[in-house]
Amino acid sequence: MYIASRERKLLSILLDARGEVKVKELAKLLNISDRTAHRDLNQVETTVAKFNLQLNRKQGIGIKLSGQEENIHRLQATIASLEQTDYTIEERHAIIFLILFEADEPVKLFTFANELNVTNATISHDLDQMEEHLNKYGLRVYRKRGLGVELEGTEAAKRKAISSFIADFLDPYEYITMAKETLNKQSSSPQNSISNRLLGLVNPQKLERIEEEVQQVVGKLLPNLADSAYIALVVHLALAVQRLEKGDHIKFDPKYLEELRTTNEFSTASQLIRRLEQSLHLYIPNDEIGYITMHLMGAKLRVEQNYMIEDSSMDTAYIAKELISYVSHRLHVGLSENFSLLNDLVTHLKPAVYRIKQGMNIKNPMLEEIVTDYEDLFELIKEAVTELFPEVDFPDDEIGYLVLHFASALLSGEWEVDLRALVICSSGIGTAKILASRLMQKIPEIKQVDNRSMFEVEDIKAGYDLVVSTIPLKEDENDYILVSPMLQQDEVERIKRWVRKQKLQKINKKKPQQEKGEQSNAYTEKLTVMQKYSGITIRLLDAFRITHLPEKASLLNVLEKACKQLADEKVITDEKKVIQKLIEREQISGLGIPDKSLALYHTRDDAIDKASFTVYALKEAVTVKGMDGSDQSITRILLMLAPKEIEQESLEVLSFLSSLLIQSDSITRLFESGKETEIREYLSEQFFNFIQQKA
């Protein structure tokens, strides 16, 4: 049986789809016109009929392949078993890349041509087309006259590219499942030549061992790791082991590796690598630990995270604050005081920026849905990171995660939004009334619903945020949602997605109104929480002081005097060690707050006995490196210290204190020139509000 490549691709899309697919979407995926897609679908309809399957076409909704599961599986098996002499362009590019990826020497053009049953000229043209795509990963195709073609780039770049290819052709979970089935020789899933080649990149037996070790170590130490991150980690390790056995090693920045050693993720990664070395009888370099650490740090957790002083440095917090200000200004909303959003962004941005600079791949499985649901917000944040991170090329996958953080803050319910909906049916009565009632019941943002018959509708966009209809309309299918009168659950979800988009568009300049929380009977628990945070903040306030240095001093002299004073007060036990840690921290990145005369020096170490926040006013300005990388003059040093082992509540208080320093220009000016009593009074007020929120 012969099925042309484009028809095979159409069938694959319909087989993989969970629901209806619109013709426009099919045309876009295949890079063809709507008319051509309709013509191809006629041939598809003939093909599926031979398997007792049908193409169900619903006007305004899309096309869906339907029939008995047995017949659907038979069609899948037939497509997979066809002798593929007619590959799609994407399939040819994938096979060419896989051959280059595994080759240890240049590959001649005729090798590709024989493999793919095309001419040398076609292969040469394919290589030209692939060049731009491979450049995104830091790779290039190098053609050696008389010898052939080879892939040039770092090992990290090659792994990034191959991970992306796997994600493009197979779901990572499906990849692991198929590898296990291959091991047990009981594969029930049809496999094509691309799948077989991808499966050949890993050893199924070792993959199974790797998954067992990941489950043992990561499952215990990071129980909230998302499933997608868990699967991605297993695939990454399986590929890494195979490459290491071939002698292909990656390089990790030793300076950043040293900084990562203090994180929980590094400890987890180290334990995992040591177990894998024993299980697989393979030496694994420390550079691999760095990459595994970055995978864990970048993973999406199902629990809310708070950033810590050392885990996320203040320069990252400053950029995150700038990003929030940028979005707030453009959307006319007040997000600058959203401490939770700041925490989430800092937690995400620091490992994200490093991943991007090192060419490490991260796949966002929700990207298409994010772009569809939050198109304007996506473009705004893309514009913002381009301006704020001029030296970092943020891929769309990373931007998608940033969009989710902002969307969560914007849609948290702090902004009241009233939407007006129009319901259309054949008569405007009966089913329209039922649907209107269910809409207001299921979608609380909809405050008003009008009913119209199909004969009364002229311009469905006029004055309405949402239009739903029980009958197909002549208007563009993107202008309304076609539903059943009783409003099924999948239709409710589609409407909710539409509402999210409308809600973002309607957010206005009003400062968010704090919702009145539900009263709780657990007063004792609240008092206990307040007492704990109160004790921490009172100790910080009691120890807070501004020390005016009477004579000119170098930066090192200032740190020495500050640490001696704190040692006398039993805050620190080893002055030299703390000074060294502060200097090392400064060398990692700047500590000067941009455009201000302040610098925030901070560290955590076991030579520090208790948390401390003090200010040192200099007689003459000194020059330090700013958080934005430029040199700046400072007249006050803010010194924040904390023990290496410290309770979570203390870290939250210090994190909150850090965020206050960059809240606004007026607050920064207070720390620049304010008196000790003024700053203590301000901190007391802010800590009081912080504790009330915690309770």
XYZ file of C-alpha atoms in Angstrom:
695
model
C 0.000 0.000 0.000
C 1.391 3.413 -0.969
C 0.697 6.555 1.063
C 2.378 9.821 0.032
C 4.505 11.625 2.605
C 2.121 14.558 3.119
C -0.831 12.214 3.483
C 1.156 10.200 6.035
C 1.828 13.379 7.974
C -1.849 14.371 7.869
C -2.820 10.938 9.155
C -0.198 11.123 11.908
C -1.537 14.489 13.105
C -5.115 13.204 13.179
C -4.074 9.980 14.931
C -2.118 11.881 17.593
C -4.792 14.545 18.160
C -6.894 14.224 21.316
C -9.818 16.068 19.794
C -10.856 17.988 16.716
C -8.222 19.700 14.566
C -9.120 22.729 12.468
C -8.228 22.781 8.771
C -6.313 26.026 9.329
C -4.142 24.293 11.932
C -3.454 21.375 9.574
C -2.510 23.767 6.770
C -0.193 25.694 9.076
C 1.518 22.525 10.346
C 2.101 21.290 6.784
C 2.954 24.731 5.388
C 0.274 24.475 2.691
C -2.846 26.476 1.780
C -6.289 25.758 3.256
C -7.490 24.703 -0.210
C -4.653 22.173 -0.572
C -5.389 20.824 2.909
C -9.058 20.280 1.978
C -7.985 18.459 -1.198
C -5.539 16.230 0.703
C -8.211 15.436 3.285
C -10.412 14.006 0.541
C -7.660 11.477 -0.212
C -7.199 10.820 3.520
C -10.922 10.099 3.780
C -10.595 7.457 1.050
C -7.588 5.892 2.787
C -9.133 5.653 6.271
C -12.331 4.161 4.833
C -10.268 1.075 3.892
C -9.711 0.599 7.634
C -13.399 1.121 8.502
C -12.613 4.558 9.947
C -14.317 7.898 9.328
C -13.368 11.570 9.177
C -15.954 13.503 11.169
C -16.129 17.144 10.068
C -17.874 19.634 12.377
C -18.302 23.126 11.017
C -16.668 25.679 13.290
C -14.987 22.987 15.418
C -12.741 20.878 13.196
C -11.986 17.373 11.948
C -11.598 14.208 13.985
C -10.681 10.642 13.061
C -13.153 8.195 14.605
C -13.771 4.475 14.670
C -13.004 1.370 16.689
C -9.713 1.353 18.593
C -8.679 -1.880 16.883
C -8.996 -0.287 13.432
C -7.139 2.855 14.529
C -4.269 0.696 15.789
C -4.270 -1.245 12.496
C -3.898 2.033 10.565
C -1.019 3.120 12.842
C 0.770 -0.186 12.292
C 0.309 0.039 8.522
C 1.746 3.563 8.341
C 4.717 2.570 10.500
C 5.457 -0.577 8.473
C 5.482 1.135 5.068
C 8.827 1.120 3.315
C 9.755 4.765 3.608
C 11.180 5.715 0.261
C 9.264 8.975 0.351
C 10.357 10.828 3.494
C 9.043 14.227 4.471
C 11.594 17.053 4.553
C 11.539 17.038 8.367
C 12.174 13.273 8.451
C 15.089 13.589 6.017
C 16.626 16.355 8.124
C 16.234 14.260 11.273
C 17.902 11.214 9.707
C 20.767 13.327 8.318
C 21.336 14.859 11.752
C 21.259 11.477 13.515
C 23.820 10.049 11.085
C 26.103 13.062 11.658
C 25.554 12.908 15.427
C 26.736 9.309 15.666
C 29.539 9.553 13.095
C 33.166 9.645 14.255
C 34.447 10.860 10.881
C 33.158 12.856 7.875
C 30.211 11.304 5.992
C 30.065 11.488 2.189
C 26.981 12.847 0.428
C 26.293 9.611 -1.440
C 25.945 7.814 1.933
C 23.002 10.062 2.811
C 21.633 9.831 -0.746
C 21.625 6.009 -0.719
C 20.076 5.906 2.737
C 17.254 8.284 1.813
C 16.862 7.310 -1.861
C 17.396 10.869 -3.136
C 20.070 12.643 -5.182
C 23.283 14.227 -3.908
C 21.844 17.609 -4.931
C 18.823 17.045 -2.660
C 21.112 16.181 0.266
C 23.210 19.291 -0.386
C 20.050 21.420 -0.385
C 18.868 19.735 2.840
C 22.178 20.568 4.523
C 21.778 24.221 3.512
C 18.289 24.282 5.043
C 19.481 22.586 8.243
C 22.302 25.073 8.783
C 20.155 27.840 10.292
C 18.326 25.419 12.603
C 21.566 23.848 13.853
C 23.104 27.280 14.442
C 20.502 27.841 17.173
C 22.202 25.075 19.152
C 25.720 26.344 18.483
C 26.381 23.695 15.815
C 27.391 23.932 12.178
C 27.726 21.551 9.260
C 31.341 21.524 8.066
C 31.945 20.278 4.518
C 35.430 18.953 3.800
C 36.177 18.771 0.102
C 36.864 15.186 -0.924
C 36.194 13.839 2.583
C 32.545 14.524 3.340
C 30.427 16.297 5.939
C 30.750 16.426 9.722
C 29.013 18.126 12.636
C 31.034 20.762 14.495
C 30.243 22.042 17.980
C 30.640 21.319 21.678
C 29.383 18.120 23.251
C 26.877 20.177 25.267
C 25.487 21.691 22.050
C 25.161 18.257 20.431
C 23.269 16.884 23.433
C 21.001 19.912 23.422
C 20.177 19.341 19.752
C 19.546 15.606 20.102
C 17.244 16.178 23.096
C 15.266 18.602 20.961
C 15.028 16.085 18.094
C 13.712 13.427 20.483
C 11.083 15.848 21.801
C 10.060 16.776 18.224
C 9.421 13.185 17.135
C 8.588 11.386 20.379
C 7.188 12.349 23.749
C 9.995 11.699 26.325
C 7.696 9.370 28.290
C 6.889 7.482 25.084
C 10.627 7.285 24.345
C 11.345 5.558 27.675
C 8.344 3.247 27.290
C 9.417 2.165 23.800
C 12.982 1.558 24.989
C 11.689 -0.728 27.761
C 9.448 -2.578 25.310
C 12.454 -3.075 23.050
C 14.370 -4.511 26.017
C 11.539 -6.917 26.824
C 10.907 -7.647 23.121
C 7.208 -6.996 23.530
C 6.681 -3.717 21.716
C 3.023 -3.167 20.956
C 3.555 0.320 19.547
C 4.236 0.670 15.828
C 7.705 2.109 15.201
C 9.026 3.885 12.130
C 12.610 4.386 11.023
C 12.936 7.668 12.966
C 11.766 6.006 16.194
C 14.160 3.093 15.669
C 17.099 5.435 15.109
C 16.257 7.488 18.192
C 15.943 4.337 20.294
C 19.371 3.289 19.049
C 20.913 6.287 20.825
C 20.560 4.656 24.254
C 21.161 1.251 25.775
C 17.735 -0.009 26.996
C 19.266 -2.060 29.833
C 21.234 0.912 31.128
C 18.236 3.200 30.729
C 16.253 0.878 33.000
C 19.022 0.981 35.634
C 19.247 4.760 35.346
C 15.514 5.120 35.940
C 15.773 2.914 39.039
C 18.595 5.050 40.467
C 16.790 8.315 39.673
C 13.705 6.984 41.421
C 15.753 5.981 44.475
C 17.696 9.237 44.867
C 15.568 12.012 43.375
C 12.299 10.443 44.512
C 13.434 10.651 48.144
C 15.312 13.965 48.146
C 13.079 15.916 45.736
C 9.641 14.279 46.071
C 7.844 17.227 44.436
C 9.758 17.047 41.153
C 7.288 17.308 38.280
C 6.777 14.172 36.165
C 7.963 15.912 32.992
C 11.211 16.989 34.701
C 11.719 13.459 36.073
C 11.349 11.884 32.602
C 13.583 14.533 30.986
C 16.286 13.797 33.578
C 16.199 10.053 32.847
C 16.492 10.657 29.085
C 19.337 13.153 29.611
C 21.289 10.692 31.770
C 20.767 7.814 29.327
C 22.133 9.928 26.466
C 25.007 11.187 28.642
C 26.072 7.650 29.616
C 26.080 6.511 25.990
C 28.182 9.528 24.957
C 30.611 9.098 27.856
C 31.240 5.506 26.825
C 32.245 6.812 23.398
C 34.640 9.280 25.031
C 32.532 12.387 24.376
C 32.730 14.641 27.451
C 31.131 17.995 28.232
C 32.822 20.968 29.907
C 31.228 22.906 32.769
C 32.386 26.316 34.016
C 34.498 25.424 37.118
C 33.743 28.761 38.807
C 29.999 28.271 38.565
C 30.348 24.601 39.518
C 31.980 25.716 42.764
C 29.102 28.110 43.441
C 26.563 25.319 42.875
C 28.178 23.096 45.511
C 26.224 24.819 48.297
C 22.825 23.955 46.779
C 20.576 21.035 47.689
C 20.309 20.147 44.010
C 24.082 19.680 43.761
C 24.012 17.309 46.732
C 21.206 15.320 45.083
C 23.031 15.251 41.730
C 26.267 14.090 43.416
C 24.538 11.199 45.173
C 22.851 10.197 41.930
C 26.097 10.244 39.908
C 28.004 8.234 42.541
C 25.279 5.555 42.536
C 25.276 5.433 38.733
C 29.062 4.999 38.694
C 28.735 1.920 40.906
C 25.713 0.526 39.094
C 27.072 1.024 35.561
C 30.791 0.536 36.368
C 31.528 3.822 34.634
C 33.561 6.871 35.664
C 31.424 10.029 35.389
C 33.261 13.408 35.559
C 32.187 16.185 37.940
C 31.184 18.327 34.944
C 28.197 16.011 34.502
C 27.166 16.737 38.107
C 26.986 20.423 37.197
C 24.647 19.719 34.301
C 22.412 17.455 36.383
C 22.288 20.183 39.051
C 21.117 22.681 36.443
C 18.416 20.255 35.293
C 17.153 19.944 38.864
C 17.323 23.690 39.518
C 15.411 24.413 36.340
C 12.767 21.772 36.962
C 9.215 22.967 37.564
C 8.182 22.050 41.088
C 4.613 21.615 42.217
C 5.297 23.511 45.425
C 5.900 27.225 45.928
C 9.556 28.139 46.361
C 11.226 30.956 48.285
C 14.581 32.204 47.095
C 17.422 32.389 49.588
C 20.239 34.900 49.936
C 22.953 32.734 48.418
C 20.784 30.613 46.174
C 19.621 33.620 44.185
C 21.904 36.632 44.268
C 20.737 40.207 44.501
C 21.849 41.046 40.958
C 19.285 38.526 39.709
C 16.699 40.023 42.067
C 17.447 43.465 40.650
C 16.865 42.296 37.061
C 13.705 40.443 38.149
C 12.471 43.657 39.755
C 13.197 45.536 36.527
C 11.248 42.914 34.580
C 8.257 43.288 36.915
C 8.420 47.090 36.599
C 8.593 46.852 32.805
C 5.501 44.635 32.590
C 3.631 46.637 35.255
C 4.237 49.888 33.392
C 3.124 48.499 30.029
C 0.003 46.806 31.414
C -0.820 49.629 33.862
C -1.019 47.270 36.829
C 0.635 47.280 40.237
C 2.824 44.178 40.442
C 5.832 45.868 42.059
C 4.773 44.863 45.571
C 4.029 41.264 44.633
C 6.701 39.558 46.757
C 5.622 36.079 45.653
C 6.112 36.958 41.974
C 9.571 38.380 42.716
C 10.540 35.182 44.562
C 9.300 32.960 41.735
C 11.102 34.958 39.048
C 14.420 35.000 40.912
C 14.163 31.263 41.563
C 13.629 30.668 37.840
C 15.895 33.296 36.265
C 19.280 32.494 37.773
C 19.531 28.878 36.534
C 17.674 29.830 33.337
C 20.229 32.472 32.322
C 23.088 30.097 33.000
C 21.392 27.283 31.048
C 20.954 29.563 28.048
C 24.533 30.835 28.132
C 25.828 27.266 28.345
C 23.607 26.073 25.496
C 21.608 23.706 27.712
C 18.242 22.722 26.283
C 14.929 22.989 28.089
C 11.682 21.964 26.421
C 8.425 23.627 27.409
C 5.646 21.122 26.649
C 3.000 23.818 27.202
C 4.530 26.396 24.831
C 1.917 26.189 22.085
C -0.925 26.534 24.586
C 0.839 29.406 26.379
C 1.350 31.353 23.146
C -2.286 30.758 22.168
C -3.746 31.737 25.546
C -1.421 34.649 26.368
C -0.299 35.924 22.974
C -0.002 39.616 23.948
C 1.660 38.863 27.288
C 4.100 36.500 25.558
C 5.147 39.213 23.077
C 5.466 41.784 25.877
C 7.749 39.586 27.989
C 9.761 38.631 24.915
C 10.288 42.344 24.289
C 11.164 42.926 27.960
C 13.834 40.207 28.238
C 15.386 41.359 24.955
C 15.840 44.826 26.450
C 16.828 43.771 29.979
C 19.069 40.847 28.949
C 20.816 42.202 25.815
C 23.555 39.557 25.993
C 21.201 36.591 26.476
C 19.128 35.132 23.637
C 16.050 33.824 25.468
C 14.393 30.955 23.534
C 10.603 30.847 23.337
C 10.499 27.824 25.692
C 12.075 29.859 28.526
C 9.900 32.896 27.786
C 6.880 30.611 28.062
C 7.759 29.768 31.669
C 8.193 33.475 32.516
C 4.770 34.153 30.979
C 3.231 31.555 33.310
C 4.669 33.343 36.365
C 3.188 36.681 35.276
C -0.107 35.155 34.137
C -0.481 33.476 37.529
C 0.040 36.823 39.291
C -2.319 38.676 36.953
C -5.067 36.055 37.111
C -4.854 35.465 40.857
C -8.205 37.142 41.452
C -6.842 40.393 42.851
C -8.262 42.287 39.863
C -12.036 42.238 39.546
C -13.055 41.783 35.909
C -16.655 41.809 34.662
C -17.236 40.215 31.259
C -20.254 40.575 28.997
C -21.306 37.563 26.917
C -23.669 37.023 23.990
C -25.492 33.709 23.480
C -26.796 32.883 20.005
C -29.198 30.093 19.064
C -31.692 29.497 16.277
C -34.570 31.285 18.036
C -32.986 33.262 20.879
C -35.169 31.585 23.512
C -35.271 28.173 25.172
C -31.795 26.723 24.689
C -30.291 30.216 24.851
C -31.729 30.741 28.344
C -30.382 27.380 29.527
C -26.957 28.128 28.105
C -26.906 31.645 29.594
C -27.690 30.242 33.029
C -24.960 27.591 32.815
C -22.427 30.141 31.572
C -22.893 32.383 34.601
C -22.825 29.335 36.864
C -19.589 27.898 35.445
C -17.706 31.126 34.625
C -17.894 33.592 37.568
C -16.186 36.374 35.557
C -19.265 36.572 33.289
C -21.615 39.072 34.941
C -24.036 39.755 32.072
C -25.424 37.507 29.317
C -27.604 38.643 26.402
C -29.548 36.302 24.099
C -30.002 36.697 20.343
C -31.420 34.585 17.552
C -29.392 33.907 14.426
C -31.600 36.433 12.583
C -30.849 39.263 15.019
C -27.077 39.077 14.761
C -25.331 41.714 12.678
C -21.933 42.334 14.258
C -21.202 39.733 16.937
C -18.114 41.602 18.132
C -19.985 44.785 19.051
C -19.862 45.357 22.821
C -19.228 41.744 23.883
C -16.185 40.081 25.399
C -17.374 36.579 24.566
C -19.754 35.128 21.973
C -21.006 31.541 22.177
C -23.393 29.919 19.744
C -25.290 26.642 19.552
C -25.278 26.822 15.733
C -22.472 27.379 13.190
C -22.188 31.014 12.036
C -20.823 32.598 8.883
C -18.330 34.642 10.901
C -14.693 33.692 11.365
C -14.503 30.686 13.706
C -12.024 32.626 15.861
C -14.720 35.216 16.683
C -17.039 32.860 18.550
C -17.170 29.497 20.336
C -19.510 26.769 19.092
C -21.039 24.805 21.994
C -23.912 22.491 22.858
C -26.915 23.930 24.783
C -26.040 21.939 27.936
C -22.403 23.115 27.865
C -20.158 20.046 28.128
C -17.025 20.035 30.311
C -14.574 20.275 27.386
C -16.544 23.300 26.148
C -16.309 24.898 29.598
C -12.517 24.496 29.454
C -12.378 26.160 26.023
C -14.445 29.084 27.320
C -12.230 29.409 30.416
C -9.177 29.706 28.173
C -10.939 32.439 26.203
C -11.875 34.210 29.456
C -8.261 34.148 30.649
C -7.254 36.028 27.511
C -10.058 38.556 27.965
C -9.242 39.010 31.640
C -5.650 39.949 30.863
C -6.829 42.487 28.305
C -9.227 44.096 30.782
C -6.837 44.533 33.708
C -6.771 48.272 34.439
C -4.678 50.763 36.377
C -6.413 50.260 39.681
C -4.234 49.038 42.488
C -5.295 45.510 43.339
C -7.810 45.314 46.128
C -6.768 42.928 48.818
C -9.416 40.293 49.168
C -10.861 39.775 52.583
C -9.597 36.401 53.700
C -11.834 33.793 55.166
C -11.746 33.823 58.931
C -10.080 30.854 60.532
C -10.718 29.345 63.923
C -7.066 28.334 64.286
C -6.173 31.434 66.322
C -3.595 29.586 68.401
C -1.753 28.498 65.279
C -1.804 32.055 63.936
C -0.429 33.437 67.191
C 2.369 30.854 67.156
C 3.343 31.839 63.611
C 3.253 35.540 64.500
C 5.346 34.923 67.610
C 8.037 33.085 65.630
C 8.353 35.726 62.911
C 8.114 38.512 65.504
C 11.047 37.071 67.443
C 13.194 36.931 64.294
C 12.380 40.483 63.198
C 12.797 41.966 66.685
C 16.271 40.415 66.985
C 17.224 41.902 63.611
C 15.872 45.330 64.564
C 17.593 45.301 67.967
C 20.955 44.539 66.347
C 20.464 47.004 63.472
C 22.717 50.062 63.500
C 24.387 52.579 61.211
C 28.127 52.894 61.896
C 29.751 56.099 60.600
C 33.413 55.514 59.729
C 35.373 58.653 60.769
C 38.228 58.363 58.273
C 38.887 57.454 54.659
C 39.097 53.681 54.181
C 39.437 51.180 51.362
C 36.716 48.637 50.741
C 38.803 45.924 52.404
C 39.347 48.152 55.464
C 35.600 48.730 55.732
C 34.880 44.988 55.649
C 37.615 44.322 58.223
C 36.226 46.942 60.628
C 32.671 45.711 60.141
C 33.591 42.073 60.772
C 35.682 42.954 63.833
C 32.728 44.839 65.293
C 30.402 41.901 64.600
C 32.924 39.453 66.068
C 33.026 41.518 69.279
C 29.229 41.264 69.388
C 29.383 37.450 68.970
C 27.641 37.563 65.580
C 30.565 35.887 63.783
C 33.291 33.531 64.996
C 35.917 33.810 62.240
C 36.481 37.335 60.873
C 38.939 36.358 58.131
C 36.720 33.616 56.758
C 33.670 35.885 56.539
C 35.715 38.653 54.863
C 37.004 36.130 52.324
C 33.459 34.919 51.607
C 32.277 38.509 51.055
C 35.153 39.214 48.658
C 34.465 35.984 46.747
C 30.801 36.928 46.532
C 31.731 40.303 45.033
C 33.927 38.609 42.418
C 31.051 36.398 41.238
C 28.904 39.421 40.291
C 28.536 43.088 41.197
C 26.968 44.135 44.498
C 26.340 47.836 43.858
C 22.660 48.749 43.431
C 22.541 50.435 39.977
C 22.324 54.249 39.899
C 22.508 54.405 43.705
C 25.277 55.034 46.225
C 24.577 51.718 47.970
C 26.145 48.262 47.833
C 24.671 45.155 49.439
C 27.307 42.723 50.701
C 25.836 39.439 51.857
C 26.804 35.843 52.539
C 25.918 32.692 54.466
C 28.580 30.669 56.249
C 29.146 28.391 59.236
C 31.428 31.104 60.692
C 28.291 33.220 61.257
C 26.300 32.458 64.414
C 23.182 34.579 63.900
C 21.434 36.676 61.284
C 22.484 40.309 61.100
C 21.737 43.463 59.084
C 23.930 46.546 59.565
C 24.858 49.687 57.601
C 28.282 51.360 57.281
C 28.460 55.021 56.199
C 31.781 55.922 54.517
C 33.618 59.213 54.926
C 34.620 59.114 51.240
C 33.092 57.165 48.369
C 34.702 53.965 47.077
C 34.245 52.313 43.676
C 32.592 48.906 43.373
C 31.145 46.858 40.535
C 27.392 47.291 40.168
C 24.770 44.596 39.660
C 24.479 45.806 36.064
C 28.225 45.277 35.515
C 29.267 48.956 35.546
C 31.559 50.654 38.078
C 29.849 52.964 40.564
C 30.672 55.100 43.587
C 29.123 54.114 46.897
C 28.946 55.897 50.220
C 27.097 53.250 52.230
C 27.594 49.511 52.553
C 24.667 47.358 53.632
C 25.902 44.149 55.254
C 23.566 41.157 55.542
C 24.864 37.949 57.132
C 23.265 34.613 57.976
C 24.423 31.214 59.284
C 24.839 28.453 56.715
C 22.305 26.330 58.596
C 19.327 28.548 59.347
C 15.613 28.020 59.869
C 13.247 28.595 56.958
C 11.420 31.475 58.675
C 14.644 33.460 59.131
C 15.506 33.016 55.473
C 12.074 34.277 54.476
C 12.545 37.394 56.620
C 15.984 38.089 55.119
C 14.662 37.484 51.610
C 11.868 39.960 52.299
C 14.399 42.467 53.624
C 16.486 42.047 50.447
C 13.469 42.807 48.276
C 12.749 46.029 50.215
C 16.085 47.481 49.131
C 14.976 47.662 45.497
C 11.264 48.342 45.987
C 11.321 51.993 44.887
C 13.575 55.036 44.517
C 12.174 56.646 47.665
C 13.014 53.577 49.762
C 16.488 53.355 48.261
C 17.066 57.034 49.102
C 16.093 56.295 52.697
C 18.854 53.674 52.927
C 21.273 56.040 51.145
C 20.937 58.981 53.518
C 18.364 58.209 56.211
C 19.076 58.272 59.919
C 19.226 55.089 61.969
C 15.918 55.850 63.708
C 14.174 56.547 60.375
C 15.345 53.301 58.794
C 14.499 51.264 61.908
C 11.009 52.784 61.975
C 10.493 51.958 58.283
C 11.733 48.381 58.749
C 9.482 47.937 61.782
C 6.435 48.950 59.748
C 7.340 46.670 56.829
C 8.077 43.694 59.096
C 4.742 44.253 60.848
C 2.897 44.068 57.504
C 4.957 41.013 56.502
C 4.048 39.167 59.721
C 0.357 39.989 59.314
C 0.392 38.454 55.832
C 2.116 35.336 57.156
C -0.513 34.925 59.857
